[in-house]
Amino acid sequence: MAGPICPAPVALGGNRRHRAGVNTNDPTALRAAALQSKAWPYEEARKLLKRYPDGAPAKGHVLFETGYGPSGLPHIGTFNEVLRTTMVRNAFHALSDVPTRLLAFSDDMDGLRKVPDNVPNKAMLAEHLGKPLTRIPDPFEKYESFAHHNNAMLRAFLDRFGFAYEFASSTDYYLSGRFDAALKQVLAHYDAIMAVMLPTLRAERRATYSPVLPVSPKSGIVLQVPVEVVDAEAGLIRFEDDGETVVQSALSGLAKLQWKVDWAMRWVALAVDYEMAGKDLIDSVVQSGKIARILGARPPEGFNYEMFLDEKGEKISKSKGNGLSLEQWLTYGTEESLAFFAYREPKKAKQLHMGVIPRAIDDYWQFRANYPGQPVDQRLGNPVHHIHDGAVPAEPLPVTFGLLLNLAGVLGADATAAQVWGYLSNYVADATPTTYPELDRLIGHALAYNRDVVAPTLNRRKAAGVEAEALAALDAFLAAADPATGADALQNEIYEIGKRFYGKDALRDWFKALYETLLGSPQGPRMGSFIALYGIANTRRLIAEALSA
């Protein structure tokens, strides 16, 4: 069974039954609400209910699949697909008692078409272009092949998040003969499959296209050559290899399929029920679906999500290594915030870069704070319900991540967690790492993000003109204020000063001046909260520096 994301260790999968996590632990109440929910995981899960209206399929379970091409290192998009598939799987558990499995399938028998940009030993890899990834040495010199290395990276980060999945290797499935029966079907329907594929290809590609790619007995390269079926039942094919005519079996790893045909064959051979794919693969899904029907099976359910883009608006690529990496996100943000970012608007293209992390963290916590007071239908549409599979943790967050970043910013790039906790102890009752372990995690992320991302960009400027007059008025108020004045009272006075010096219509300019002169940033937190956290005396020192000549 799949399961929730939880603070370290993370658990997006597990072996428990689904827990409701709504107003009661009654799965009947959850099921009734889930059947009506407009949250996209439930909408997707209901497709599977319609697929099997009479209960479990003949194989006894519903099979979810995600695919991975190990020609490059796993990236955040790979994680995203497994995460979203798991959310649909969890939603299905709320709707049905039919068991499920999730297969993470690696297309590691593919021939290497180009050398990735983000790996060592590129010259060595270039010597092995065209060979199956499992037959190419590991450029990192850690595993028996390039594919084994990248597969290990995939499993490591899926395991880190506790996904409940089964790993499958294309090479293992081909070599073991597990695909042989389906391969014979492909050979038997060779002409019909060609009729699907040829109209989708350019003229020069049509001249050499074959659904079946033999592995050269001479070079070991996956050949892109025309193939003639000699005997479909025996699995025999004929092709040209370096000027010689070769007749050999297409079974047991001596050939593989072009990927669109391979995808369809896999759906048929494994009886896959659900697989999602990126929007860039819509045409491929259509073609593979037609081929699956030719082979006598129903294509899986699924939907097409939009792609993550890098800061330049370009699609994230494993081979380029562009965009934000999984490790980068987890250095500066939490697992839950990453899951939140992936959950929201899956059919909308989103730029994935450093700047989105703080917002994702604070938005996650805002939705989490709303969850306990929501009725069941709203809870099922709340992203945190799907991130935690209904078992949403109860620990509150007494300050925002944005406020932590601003505190770290004024403390400097060398600020420590102990310093931050020192300020928090004057702002939050019983503020200790033991009392607020999740806040303690966030402090570590905030310090890292400030050190590496924010601090190099901060530039506190001097106040001038009306800015200086308003800051002087704020300083006069703080000088007379009780050191224990609360955030709301401080915020109210800041507003009044702003209206006095800037007018109601230009308050934005007042707050921008506060952020730029006191914090060194064009944007910032609710200033009343910041002053209450940082302290009146410390804030007056910042004002004095901003007013100094």
XYZ file of C-alpha atoms in Angstrom:
549
model
C 0.000 0.000 0.000
C 1.081 3.551 -0.541
C 1.283 5.993 2.294
C 1.970 9.556 3.411
C 4.905 11.848 3.293
C 6.179 12.424 6.830
C 9.025 14.415 8.361
C 12.318 12.560 8.220
C 12.371 9.771 7.481
C 9.988 10.517 4.664
C 7.307 7.989 3.799
C 5.388 8.377 0.566
C 4.778 4.664 0.567
C 4.373 1.948 3.113
C 2.610 -1.323 3.828
C -0.354 -0.113 5.833
C -3.976 0.253 4.834
C -5.204 3.734 3.984
C -6.145 5.843 6.994
C -8.941 8.335 6.533
C -7.467 11.267 8.414
C -10.710 13.266 8.219
C -13.242 14.014 10.964
C -13.505 10.341 11.861
C -11.523 7.218 11.083
C -14.547 5.813 9.268
C -13.386 4.708 5.787
C -17.023 4.674 4.658
C -17.337 8.415 5.268
C -14.046 9.037 3.467
C -15.099 6.884 0.521
C -18.384 8.742 0.132
C -16.586 12.091 0.109
C -13.832 10.839 -2.206
C -16.379 9.647 -4.763
C -17.494 13.273 -5.147
C -14.169 15.063 -4.674
C -12.854 17.247 -7.500
C -9.253 16.861 -6.322
C -7.301 15.539 -9.288
C -5.990 12.351 -7.584
C -9.559 11.262 -6.845
C -10.673 12.125 -10.367
C -7.857 9.965 -11.695
C -8.608 7.128 -9.267
C -12.238 7.047 -10.353
C -11.045 6.142 -13.865
C -9.813 2.865 -12.394
C -13.164 2.223 -10.711
C -14.802 2.523 -14.134
C -12.121 0.306 -15.665
C -13.018 -2.525 -13.294
C -16.668 -2.015 -12.286
C -16.927 -5.610 -11.052
C -13.971 -5.416 -8.660
C -10.444 -6.745 -8.973
C -9.044 -7.640 -12.423
C -8.100 -11.229 -13.226
C -4.545 -10.703 -12.007
C -5.918 -9.789 -8.574
C -4.546 -6.253 -8.310
C -4.384 -2.902 -10.080
C -0.941 -2.194 -11.537
C 0.487 1.330 -11.599
C 3.653 1.966 -13.586
C 6.187 4.758 -13.929
C 8.964 4.756 -16.503
C 12.542 5.965 -16.272
C 15.108 6.382 -19.035
C 18.504 5.954 -17.337
C 20.506 7.714 -20.047
C 21.045 10.534 -17.549
C 20.949 11.018 -13.819
C 17.509 10.992 -12.141
C 16.112 14.484 -11.685
C 13.262 16.161 -9.916
C 10.882 15.428 -12.798
C 11.471 11.711 -12.311
C 10.586 12.053 -8.647
C 7.552 14.116 -9.582
C 6.068 11.341 -11.725
C 6.421 8.723 -8.997
C 5.007 11.135 -6.431
C 1.935 12.002 -8.475
C 1.345 8.369 -9.379
C 1.540 7.491 -5.685
C -1.027 10.175 -4.888
C -3.421 8.587 -7.392
C -2.666 5.191 -5.891
C -3.467 6.505 -2.400
C -6.689 8.023 -3.712
C -7.649 4.671 -5.233
C -7.148 3.026 -1.839
C -9.742 5.400 -0.419
C -12.204 4.330 -3.107
C -11.564 0.594 -3.343
C -10.299 -2.395 -1.390
C -8.640 -3.877 -4.486
C -4.864 -4.353 -3.878
C -2.386 -2.331 -5.943
C 1.242 -2.494 -7.038
C 3.557 0.231 -8.320
C 6.256 -0.771 -10.789
C 9.143 1.653 -11.380
C 10.400 0.473 -14.771
C 13.843 1.420 -16.079
C 14.356 1.381 -19.861
C 17.967 0.383 -19.338
C 18.307 -1.724 -22.483
C 18.042 1.405 -24.625
C 21.044 2.239 -26.770
C 22.937 5.345 -25.649
C 22.184 7.975 -28.304
C 24.328 10.840 -27.002
C 26.759 11.542 -24.187
C 25.113 13.408 -21.278
C 26.517 16.808 -20.348
C 26.695 16.173 -16.595
C 28.868 13.063 -16.312
C 32.638 12.401 -16.203
C 34.622 10.301 -18.704
C 32.704 11.579 -21.728
C 35.319 10.280 -24.179
C 34.880 6.746 -22.852
C 31.097 6.966 -23.183
C 31.442 8.224 -26.756
C 33.221 4.964 -27.641
C 30.121 3.021 -26.587
C 27.395 5.027 -28.320
C 24.581 2.812 -29.549
C 25.136 0.018 -27.037
C 22.563 -0.910 -24.398
C 23.028 1.178 -21.258
C 23.608 -1.961 -19.202
C 26.576 -2.853 -21.423
C 28.348 0.488 -21.130
C 30.949 1.002 -18.357
C 29.980 3.311 -15.523
C 31.665 6.707 -16.109
C 31.576 7.221 -12.331
C 33.475 3.926 -11.915
C 31.234 2.710 -9.087
C 28.895 0.185 -10.700
C 29.057 -2.537 -13.306
C 27.439 -0.326 -15.961
C 26.166 3.177 -16.645
C 22.606 1.924 -16.289
C 23.349 0.232 -12.972
C 24.736 3.515 -11.664
C 21.722 5.561 -12.721
C 19.289 2.886 -11.577
C 20.957 2.965 -8.160
C 20.521 6.739 -8.049
C 16.845 6.344 -8.924
C 16.229 3.767 -6.213
C 18.186 5.783 -3.654
C 15.989 8.823 -3.903
C 12.773 6.821 -4.192
C 13.815 4.930 -1.070
C 14.663 8.178 0.688
C 11.034 9.200 0.342
C 9.703 5.812 1.396
C 7.857 5.114 -1.860
C 6.257 1.687 -1.933
C 7.379 0.439 -5.345
C 8.940 -2.507 -7.130
C 11.945 -1.824 -9.342
C 12.056 -3.447 -12.775
C 14.905 -3.499 -15.288
C 14.150 -3.672 -19.003
C 17.361 -5.639 -19.538
C 16.352 -8.208 -16.929
C 12.888 -8.602 -18.408
C 14.189 -9.005 -21.972
C 17.069 -11.347 -21.089
C 14.922 -13.539 -18.853
C 12.406 -14.153 -21.623
C 9.614 -12.521 -19.689
C 8.733 -10.441 -22.746
C 9.136 -13.256 -25.279
C 5.425 -14.061 -25.648
C 4.603 -10.390 -26.210
C 7.553 -10.039 -28.633
C 6.122 -12.876 -30.710
C 2.839 -10.978 -30.799
C 4.659 -7.908 -32.074
C 6.263 -9.972 -34.845
C 2.913 -11.531 -35.713
C 1.322 -8.078 -36.060
C 4.376 -6.460 -37.615
C 2.592 -4.979 -40.627
C -0.262 -3.542 -38.555
C 2.214 -1.883 -36.189
C 4.158 -0.467 -39.135
C 0.872 0.978 -40.425
C 0.488 2.872 -37.141
C 4.040 4.138 -36.947
C 5.063 4.980 -40.533
C 2.610 7.888 -41.014
C 4.110 9.579 -37.923
C 7.667 9.567 -39.331
C 9.580 11.765 -41.752
C 10.263 10.276 -45.193
C 13.950 9.540 -44.503
C 13.099 7.875 -41.208
C 10.410 5.720 -42.795
C 12.995 4.238 -45.144
C 14.914 2.539 -42.304
C 12.292 2.271 -39.551
C 11.578 -1.017 -37.830
C 9.611 -1.637 -34.616
C 12.231 -4.242 -33.735
C 15.844 -3.262 -33.011
C 18.237 -6.218 -33.234
C 21.355 -6.243 -31.122
C 24.363 -6.677 -33.397
C 26.169 -9.989 -32.756
C 29.375 -8.234 -33.879
C 29.408 -4.845 -32.170
C 26.753 -5.216 -29.485
C 25.086 -2.013 -30.767
C 21.300 -1.719 -30.842
C 20.841 -1.436 -34.612
C 18.466 0.995 -36.315
C 17.990 -1.053 -39.523
C 15.060 -2.481 -41.508
C 13.984 -5.904 -40.256
C 12.139 -8.737 -41.979
C 10.106 -11.199 -39.951
C 11.178 -14.735 -40.869
C 9.100 -16.728 -38.384
C 6.946 -14.871 -35.837
C 6.207 -17.916 -33.683
C 9.872 -18.882 -33.531
C 10.864 -15.258 -33.036
C 13.243 -15.185 -36.026
C 14.136 -11.984 -37.893
C 16.449 -11.065 -40.801
C 18.503 -7.859 -41.065
C 21.710 -6.387 -42.441
C 24.654 -5.886 -40.072
C 27.755 -4.195 -41.478
C 27.112 -5.530 -44.982
C 26.192 -9.058 -43.905
C 22.731 -10.636 -43.815
C 21.964 -12.018 -40.386
C 19.118 -14.267 -39.300
C 18.758 -14.448 -35.535
C 16.189 -14.620 -32.777
C 14.508 -11.451 -31.531
C 13.842 -13.121 -28.183
C 15.627 -13.265 -24.821
C 17.566 -10.033 -25.189
C 18.816 -10.450 -28.766
C 16.618 -7.517 -29.804
C 14.553 -4.808 -28.203
C 11.691 -2.685 -29.441
C 11.523 0.936 -30.525
C 10.367 2.788 -27.447
C 6.773 3.588 -28.476
C 6.265 -0.030 -29.483
C 8.192 -1.121 -26.394
C 5.881 0.979 -24.213
C 2.802 -0.651 -25.717
C 4.309 -4.133 -25.483
C 5.095 -3.554 -21.814
C 1.544 -2.414 -21.084
C 0.309 -5.641 -22.667
C 2.886 -8.036 -21.199
C 2.517 -6.692 -17.656
C -1.184 -5.740 -17.815
C -0.509 -2.151 -16.729
C -3.637 -0.304 -15.564
C -2.370 3.213 -14.940
C 0.559 5.280 -16.195
C 0.831 9.035 -16.523
C 3.160 10.907 -18.840
C 4.338 14.401 -19.653
C 2.445 16.593 -22.086
C 5.286 16.217 -24.589
C 4.369 12.530 -24.926
C 0.682 12.953 -25.838
C 1.222 11.732 -29.409
C 3.304 8.834 -28.135
C 0.538 7.809 -25.746
C -1.916 7.790 -28.656
C 0.343 5.690 -30.884
C 1.279 3.274 -28.108
C -2.396 2.931 -27.243
C -3.205 1.941 -30.835
C -0.425 -0.649 -30.779
C -1.619 -2.057 -27.455
C -5.056 -2.583 -28.987
C -3.483 -4.308 -32.016
C -1.800 -6.654 -29.538
C -5.201 -7.397 -28.017
C -5.116 -5.355 -24.825
C -6.651 -2.201 -23.408
C -4.202 0.678 -22.851
C -3.799 1.884 -19.278
C -5.612 4.845 -17.782
C -3.608 7.988 -17.152
C -3.271 11.675 -17.792
C -0.714 14.035 -19.275
C 0.932 16.510 -16.942
C 2.794 19.655 -17.901
C 6.563 19.725 -17.661
C 8.763 21.460 -15.121
C 10.813 24.224 -16.718
C 14.112 25.724 -15.684
C 14.546 29.416 -14.912
C 14.911 30.164 -18.634
C 11.626 28.433 -19.423
C 13.298 25.389 -21.007
C 12.243 21.810 -20.340
C 14.295 20.087 -17.652
C 16.504 17.382 -19.153
C 18.379 14.519 -17.484
C 21.153 14.724 -20.063
C 21.561 18.507 -19.748
C 21.267 18.488 -15.984
C 19.502 21.865 -16.107
C 16.895 23.059 -13.657
C 16.822 22.485 -9.941
C 18.077 19.135 -8.692
C 16.393 17.059 -6.035
C 19.381 17.480 -3.746
C 19.321 21.239 -4.176
C 15.669 21.430 -3.173
C 16.248 19.237 -0.138
C 19.227 21.367 0.908
C 17.112 24.509 1.046
C 13.591 23.167 1.519
C 11.617 20.320 3.024
C 10.321 17.136 1.450
C 6.757 18.271 2.110
C 7.290 21.574 0.301
C 8.594 19.719 -2.752
C 5.553 17.446 -2.705
C 3.328 20.513 -2.356
C 4.946 22.135 -5.386
C 4.445 18.959 -7.422
C 0.811 18.505 -6.347
C -0.446 21.946 -7.332
C -1.790 22.426 -10.863
C -0.234 19.373 -12.534
C -1.476 20.446 -15.971
C 0.205 23.849 -15.751
C 3.849 24.345 -16.751
C 5.827 25.645 -13.782
C 9.309 27.086 -13.558
C 11.435 25.222 -11.066
C 14.269 27.278 -9.592
C 15.663 28.442 -6.268
C 13.219 31.291 -5.966
C 10.146 29.038 -5.706
C 11.317 27.160 -2.609
C 10.453 29.690 0.158
C 6.972 30.276 -1.263
C 6.328 26.527 -1.519
C 7.349 26.052 2.123
C 5.095 28.803 3.447
C 2.183 27.802 1.213
C 2.456 24.214 2.413
C 2.296 25.346 6.033
C -0.645 27.665 5.329
C -2.660 24.809 3.824
C -1.611 22.566 6.702
C -2.790 25.146 9.250
C -6.171 25.334 7.481
C -6.668 21.557 7.383
C -8.000 20.809 10.913
C -10.855 23.326 10.626
C -12.018 22.278 7.172
C -15.053 20.093 6.409
C -14.365 16.745 4.807
C -14.879 17.847 1.210
C -12.436 20.734 1.601
C -9.912 18.502 3.329
C -9.932 16.100 0.399
C -9.102 19.025 -1.894
C -6.342 20.308 0.372
C -2.873 19.414 -0.997
C -1.642 18.345 2.450
C -4.253 15.587 2.522
C -2.598 13.986 -0.491
C 0.935 14.706 0.675
C 0.263 12.897 3.965
C -2.389 10.464 2.699
C -4.849 11.904 5.220
C -2.539 11.508 8.235
C -1.657 15.204 8.483
C 0.700 15.959 11.419
C -0.607 18.244 14.149
C 2.534 20.224 15.035
C 1.976 23.954 14.342
C 4.517 26.371 12.910
C 4.747 29.522 15.075
C 6.658 31.598 12.487
C 6.781 31.594 8.712
C 9.772 30.435 6.701
C 9.900 33.894 5.155
C 10.288 35.431 8.598
C 13.083 32.982 9.415
C 14.837 34.011 6.212
C 14.586 37.673 7.108
C 15.947 37.014 10.590
C 18.816 35.011 9.102
C 19.418 37.845 6.655
C 19.995 40.464 9.342
C 22.063 38.008 11.401
C 24.377 37.432 8.438
C 25.661 34.538 6.342
C 27.435 33.027 9.355
C 24.329 32.927 11.562
C 23.784 29.776 13.607
C 20.728 27.815 14.657
C 21.504 28.673 18.283
C 21.282 32.381 17.474
C 17.940 31.933 15.740
C 16.554 29.917 18.650
C 17.737 32.667 20.973
C 15.501 35.183 19.206
C 12.630 32.716 18.933
C 12.665 32.067 22.668
C 11.638 35.721 23.203
C 8.892 35.496 20.596
C 7.370 32.019 20.987
C 6.506 30.398 24.295
C 8.469 27.193 24.980
C 10.466 27.657 21.769
C 12.978 24.805 21.749
C 14.049 22.254 19.138
C 12.394 19.570 21.263
C 9.076 21.403 21.367
C 9.132 22.313 17.675
C 11.205 19.716 15.791
C 9.791 20.704 12.395
C 10.652 24.344 13.060
C 14.158 23.178 13.910
C 14.375 21.535 10.470
C 13.181 24.734 8.836
C 15.789 26.806 10.649
C 18.501 24.635 9.119
C 17.020 25.130 5.650
C 16.615 28.878 6.211
C 20.240 29.277 7.292
C 21.452 27.336 4.236
C 19.187 29.272 1.849
C 20.258 32.592 3.350
C 23.947 31.678 3.207
C 23.962 30.442 -0.386
C 21.095 32.268 -2.105
C 19.997 35.359 -0.197
C 23.073 36.799 1.548
C 25.069 37.387 -1.664
C 22.208 39.544 -2.995
C 21.391 41.638 0.094
C 22.219 45.322 -0.087
C 20.951 47.540 2.715
C 20.837 51.105 1.478
C 20.673 54.435 3.297
C 17.321 56.133 3.817
C 16.686 59.474 2.143
C 13.963 62.116 2.039
C 10.557 61.020 3.271
C 11.989 57.562 3.997
C 14.316 59.058 6.610
C 11.502 61.091 8.155
C 9.236 58.030 8.421
C 12.012 55.861 9.835
C 12.815 58.525 12.416
C 9.147 58.529 13.461
C 9.213 54.725 13.736
C 12.364 54.933 15.830
C 10.737 57.469 18.152
C 7.763 55.156 18.626
C 10.008 52.166 19.337
C 12.085 54.172 21.810
C 8.998 54.761 23.929
C 7.459 51.324 23.412
C 7.409 48.505 25.940
C 9.999 45.898 24.849
C 7.221 43.308 25.108
C 4.918 45.095 22.643
C 3.213 42.492 20.470
C 3.430 42.049 16.726
C -0.098 43.338 16.046
C 0.443 46.565 17.967
C 3.739 47.126 16.198
C 2.152 46.454 12.820
C -0.687 48.888 13.488
C 1.740 51.689 14.337
C 3.835 50.951 11.249
C 0.678 51.377 9.162
C -0.156 54.665 10.874
C 3.325 56.029 10.263
C 3.091 54.952 6.645
C -0.242 56.689 6.152
C 1.098 59.850 7.799
C 4.189 60.142 5.594
C 3.148 58.344 2.393
C -0.634 58.449 2.333
C -2.974 55.493 2.013
C -2.334 55.106 -1.711
C 1.447 54.813 -1.378
C 1.810 52.420 1.551
C 3.537 49.970 -0.777
C 6.393 52.471 -1.120
C 6.699 52.698 2.668
C 7.032 48.962 3.114
C 9.439 48.723 0.191
C 11.576 51.372 1.896
C 11.514 49.400 5.152
C 12.611 46.223 3.399
C 15.393 47.872 1.391
C 16.844 49.996 4.198
C 16.470 47.590 7.134
C 16.675 44.174 5.472
C 18.514 44.839 2.224
C 15.813 43.215 0.113
C 13.043 44.575 -2.170
C 10.488 42.438 -0.347
C 10.055 41.123 3.137
C 7.823 39.953 5.975
C 5.062 41.485 8.027
C 7.237 44.077 9.751
C 5.394 43.961 13.048
C 6.175 40.280 13.338
C 9.779 40.831 12.325
C 10.332 43.554 14.954
C 8.680 41.424 17.629
C 10.998 38.542 16.707
C 14.208 40.514 16.195
C 13.576 42.787 19.166
C 12.885 46.497 19.482
C 16.435 47.404 20.529
C 17.956 45.451 17.631
C 15.516 47.025 15.184
C 16.427 50.501 16.420
C 20.069 49.697 15.638
C 19.052 48.803 12.071
C 17.168 52.110 11.798
C 20.162 54.012 13.120
C 22.386 52.440 10.455
C 19.861 53.290 7.744
C 19.718 56.921 8.929
C 23.451 57.399 9.351
C 25.202 59.591 6.815
